[in-house]
Coordinates of C-alpha atoms in Angstrom, one line a residue:
M169 CA 8.4 5.9 22.2
D170 CA 5.9 3.3 22.8
L171 CA 3.3 3.9 21.0
G172 CA 0.8 1.9 23.8
L173 CA -0.6 -0.2 21.3
K174 CA 0.5 -3.6 22.8
N175 CA -3.1 -6.3 23.0
K176 CA -4.9 -4.1 21.4
I177 CA -7.3 -5.1 18.8
A178 CA -7.6 -3.2 15.4
M179 CA -10.1 -3.9 12.6
V180 CA -8.2 -3.3 9.2
A181 CA -10.3 -2.9 6.1
G182 CA -8.6 -3.4 2.3
A183 CA -5.5 -5.1 4.0
S184 CA -5.1 -7.6 1.4
R185 CA -2.3 -4.9 -0.5
G186 CA -1.3 -1.3 -0.6
L187 CA -1.7 0.8 2.1
G188 CA -4.1 -1.3 3.9
F189 CA -1.7 -4.1 4.5
A190 CA 1.2 -1.8 5.2
V191 CA -0.8 -0.2 8.1
A192 CA -2.3 -4.3 9.3
S193 CA 1.8 -4.7 9.2
I194 CA 3.0 -2.1 11.4
L195 CA -0.1 -2.7 13.7
A196 CA 0.7 -6.6 13.8
R197 CA 4.6 -5.6 15.0
E198 CA 4.0 -3.5 17.3
G199 CA 1.9 -6.1 19.2
V200 CA -1.5 -5.2 18.0
M201 CA -4.3 -8.3 17.3
V202 CA -5.2 -7.3 13.6
S203 CA -8.8 -8.3 12.2
I204 CA -7.8 -7.9 8.4
A205 CA -10.6 -8.4 5.5
S206 CA -10.8 -7.7 1.9
R207 CA -13.2 -8.7 -0.9
N208 CA -11.0 -11.8 -2.3
T209 CA -10.4 -14.5 -0.2
S210 CA -7.3 -15.8 -1.9
A211 CA -5.6 -12.4 -1.7
I212 CA -6.7 -11.8 2.2
Q213 CA -5.6 -15.2 3.1
S214 CA -1.8 -14.6 1.5
A215 CA -2.2 -11.3 3.2
K216 CA -2.2 -13.2 6.8
A217 CA 0.1 -16.1 6.0
R218 CA 2.6 -12.9 5.0
L219 CA 1.8 -11.3 8.4
K220 CA 2.8 -14.1 10.6
E221 CA 5.9 -14.6 8.8
E222 CA 6.3 -10.9 10.1
S223 CA 5.4 -10.8 13.5
R224 CA 4.4 -13.3 16.7
S225 CA 0.8 -11.0 16.6
E226 CA -2.9 -12.4 16.7
I227 CA -3.7 -12.3 12.9
L228 CA -7.4 -13.1 11.8
A229 CA -8.7 -12.6 7.9
C230 CA -11.9 -12.5 6.7
T231 CA -13.8 -12.2 3.2
A232 CA -15.9 -8.8 3.4
D233 CA -17.1 -7.0 0.8
L234 CA -17.8 -3.3 2.0
T235 CA -20.5 -2.8 -0.1
S236 CA -22.5 -5.1 1.6
A237 CA -23.8 -4.2 5.3
Q238 CA -24.2 -8.2 6.0
A239 CA -20.8 -8.3 5.4
I240 CA -19.2 -6.5 7.4
E241 CA -21.3 -7.0 10.6
R242 CA -20.4 -10.6 10.2
W243 CA -16.6 -9.3 10.1
R244 CA -17.6 -7.3 13.4
D245 CA -18.9 -10.4 14.4
D246 CA -16.2 -12.6 13.6
T247 CA -13.2 -10.1 15.3
V248 CA -15.2 -9.8 18.8
R249 CA -15.6 -13.5 19.2
E250 CA -11.9 -14.0 18.0
F251 CA -10.6 -11.2 20.1
G252 CA -12.9 -10.1 22.5
G253 CA -14.0 -6.3 20.9
I254 CA -12.2 -3.6 18.5
D255 CA -9.9 -0.9 20.1
L256 CA -9.1 -0.1 16.3
L257 CA -10.4 1.1 13.1
F258 CA -8.8 1.4 9.7
V259 CA -11.4 2.8 7.1
N260 CA -9.5 1.8 3.9
S261 CA -11.5 1.0 0.7
G262 CA -10.4 0.7 -2.6
G263 CA -10.9 3.7 -5.1
P264 CA -13.0 4.0 -8.6
P265 CA -12.4 3.8 -12.0
A266 CA -10.2 6.9 -13.6
G267 CA -12.5 9.1 -15.9
T268 CA -13.7 13.0 -16.2
F269 CA -17.2 14.0 -15.5
E270 CA -18.8 13.5 -18.9
A271 CA -17.5 10.3 -19.1
V272 CA -18.6 8.4 -15.6
S273 CA -22.2 7.2 -15.9
D274 CA -25.2 7.0 -12.9
A275 CA -24.4 3.3 -11.7
Q276 CA -20.4 4.5 -11.3
W277 CA -21.3 7.0 -9.2
R278 CA -23.9 4.7 -7.2
D279 CA -21.3 2.1 -7.1
A280 CA -18.5 4.7 -5.6
V281 CA -21.2 6.2 -3.0
E282 CA -21.9 2.6 -1.9
L283 CA -18.3 1.6 -1.7
M284 CA -16.8 4.3 -0.3
L285 CA -19.1 6.7 1.5
F286 CA -21.8 3.9 2.6
G287 CA -19.1 1.3 3.4
S288 CA -17.3 3.8 5.9
I289 CA -20.5 4.5 7.6
R290 CA -21.4 1.0 8.4
L291 CA -18.0 0.1 9.2
V292 CA -17.8 2.4 12.0
R293 CA -21.5 2.1 12.8
C294 CA -20.5 -1.6 13.6
A295 CA -17.2 -0.8 15.5
I296 CA -18.6 2.1 18.2
P297 CA -20.5 0.0 20.3
S298 CA -17.6 -1.8 21.3
M299 CA -15.4 0.7 21.2
K300 CA -17.9 2.3 23.5
A301 CA -18.2 -1.0 25.8
R302 CA -14.3 -1.0 26.4
G303 CA -13.7 2.9 27.6
G304 CA -12.7 4.3 24.2
G305 CA -11.1 3.8 20.8
S306 CA -9.5 5.4 17.6
I307 CA -11.1 5.3 14.0
L308 CA -8.9 6.7 10.9
F309 CA -10.6 7.3 7.4
S310 CA -7.9 6.8 4.4
T311 CA -8.7 9.0 2.0
S312 CA -6.8 11.2 -0.7
V313 CA -4.8 14.5 -0.8
S314 CA -7.7 15.1 -4.0
V315 CA -10.2 15.8 -1.1
K316 CA -8.3 19.1 -1.1
E317 CA -7.0 19.4 -4.2
P318 CA -8.9 17.7 -7.2
I319 CA -6.7 15.6 -9.4
D320 CA -7.7 15.5 -12.8
N321 CA -9.1 12.1 -14.3
L322 CA -10.4 10.9 -10.9
V323 CA -14.0 13.0 -10.3
L324 CA -15.6 10.0 -8.5
S325 CA -12.9 9.5 -6.5
N326 CA -12.1 13.8 -5.9
V327 CA -15.8 14.4 -5.2
V328 CA -17.0 11.1 -2.9
R329 CA -13.9 10.9 -0.8
A330 CA -13.8 14.8 -0.2
T331 CA -17.1 13.6 1.9
L332 CA -15.3 11.2 4.5
P333 CA -13.3 13.9 5.9
A334 CA -16.8 15.8 6.9
L335 CA -18.0 12.7 8.3
A336 CA -14.6 12.3 10.6
K337 CA -14.8 15.8 12.3
T338 CA -18.5 15.1 13.3
L339 CA -17.9 11.8 14.1
A340 CA -15.0 13.2 16.1
R341 CA -17.1 16.0 18.2
E342 CA -19.4 13.4 18.4
L343 CA -17.9 10.4 20.0
A344 CA -15.0 12.6 22.3
R345 CA -17.5 12.3 25.6
D346 CA -17.0 8.0 24.6
G347 CA -13.3 8.7 24.8
I348 CA -13.5 7.9 20.7
R349 CA -10.6 9.1 18.5
V350 CA -12.0 10.2 14.9
N351 CA -8.9 11.5 12.4
N352 CA -8.3 11.7 9.0
L353 CA -5.2 10.9 6.9
M354 CA -4.6 11.6 3.3
P355 CA -2.0 9.3 1.4
G356 CA -0.5 11.6 -1.8
R357 CA 1.2 10.0 -4.7
I358 CA 2.2 6.1 -2.2
D359 CA 4.2 3.7 -4.5
T360 CA 1.4 1.1 -4.3
D361 CA -0.4 -1.1 -7.2
R362 CA -3.3 1.6 -7.5
V363 CA -0.9 4.7 -8.2
R364 CA 0.8 2.5 -10.8
E365 CA -2.7 1.9 -12.6
L366 CA -3.5 5.6 -12.3
D367 CA 0.1 6.4 -14.2
E368 CA -0.8 3.7 -16.6
T369 CA -3.9 4.8 -17.5
N370 CA -2.8 9.0 -17.2
A371 CA 0.1 8.0 -19.4
K372 CA -2.5 6.1 -22.1
K373 CA -4.9 9.4 -21.9
R374 CA -1.8 11.6 -22.5
G375 CA -0.2 9.7 -25.5
V376 CA 2.9 9.2 -23.3
S377 CA 4.7 6.3 -21.7
V378 CA 4.8 5.6 -18.1
E379 CA 7.9 6.7 -17.7
E380 CA 7.0 10.2 -18.5
Q381 CA 3.8 10.2 -16.5
K382 CA 5.7 9.3 -13.6
E383 CA 8.4 12.1 -14.2
A384 CA 5.7 14.7 -14.3
M385 CA 3.8 13.6 -11.1
L386 CA 7.3 13.6 -9.6
R387 CA 8.2 16.8 -10.6
Q388 CA 5.6 18.1 -8.6
I389 CA 6.6 16.8 -5.2
P390 CA 9.0 18.9 -3.8
M391 CA 10.5 15.7 -2.1
E392 CA 10.7 14.4 -6.0
R393 CA 9.6 10.4 -4.8
Y394 CA 6.8 8.8 -4.4
G395 CA 5.8 8.0 -1.0
K396 CA 6.4 4.2 0.1
P397 CA 3.3 2.4 1.4
E398 CA 5.0 1.8 5.2
E399 CA 5.9 5.6 5.2
Y400 CA 2.2 6.1 5.2
A401 CA 1.6 3.6 7.3
R402 CA 3.5 5.0 10.2
A403 CA 2.0 7.8 10.3
A404 CA -1.3 6.0 10.5
V405 CA -0.1 3.5 13.3
F406 CA 0.2 6.8 15.3
L407 CA -2.6 8.3 14.8
L408 CA -4.5 5.2 15.5
S409 CA -2.2 5.0 18.8
P410 CA -2.4 6.3 22.8
A411 CA 0.3 8.4 21.7
A412 CA -2.3 10.5 20.1
S413 CA -4.3 10.7 22.9
Y414 CA -5.2 14.4 22.5
I415 CA -5.8 14.4 18.0
T416 CA -9.0 14.1 17.0
G417 CA -11.2 15.4 14.3
A418 CA -7.4 15.9 12.3
T419 CA -6.3 15.5 8.7
L420 CA -2.8 14.6 8.0
Q421 CA -1.7 14.6 4.4
V422 CA 1.4 12.5 3.5
D423 CA 2.4 13.2 0.2
G424 CA 6.1 14.3 0.3
G425 CA 5.1 18.3 0.3
A426 CA 3.3 18.0 -2.7
L427 CA -0.2 20.0 -1.7
K428 CA 0.1 23.4 -1.6
S429 CA -2.4 24.6 0.5
V430 CA -1.8 26.2 3.7
L431 CA -4.7 24.3 5.6

């Protein structure tokens, strides 16, 4: 199936590794001009080199801390200057530290809100004018299955990420007449550095080996394995693409069937 993505222009946040890199990789292979960013200059330049090896698409790499409105605006300006506009936006960030409610401080709450909520708001705010000028676009929020089923020892992520589907649904209704679709994608246990780090943290908390912790997680997944980053990324690229032209305000889970909720 032709996704209709060739020569589109995408901004992909948090793209130096993990899910962001996987999404950028598949977009590039689909012929998209991809602007990638992360706060780590050497990491994002390394990601650009890898993407250039995988595809013939044009890649722009920028250093941007999502807690800085000025950095996000510079990234947007560089993207528009380099490629001419913005058609697609993948809203993605790293996760906050693990911890229970009583273990996290006010400062950690503020940092989580600044990164995941305000960072997302600023990214969308920056991209909308170009999308409107180009006759439409597609925005996809990357959150977590925790927005439907809270995950133990992740209170910051559970609470702050849960705001994003509400934002996505609101934006979907507000921006539909401008031809801009907005959706939300929830990863479950995808085999990334972040998930491996969480397995290590939870193994220490429970006093078991990392292997035992992972086995406990696998028992909760009907498909009995962690997902691959490219499996998540293929779903993301579909939702971003014109092939999903009548899908907006939707939330899709990519979790191997782990969530037990009906809706």
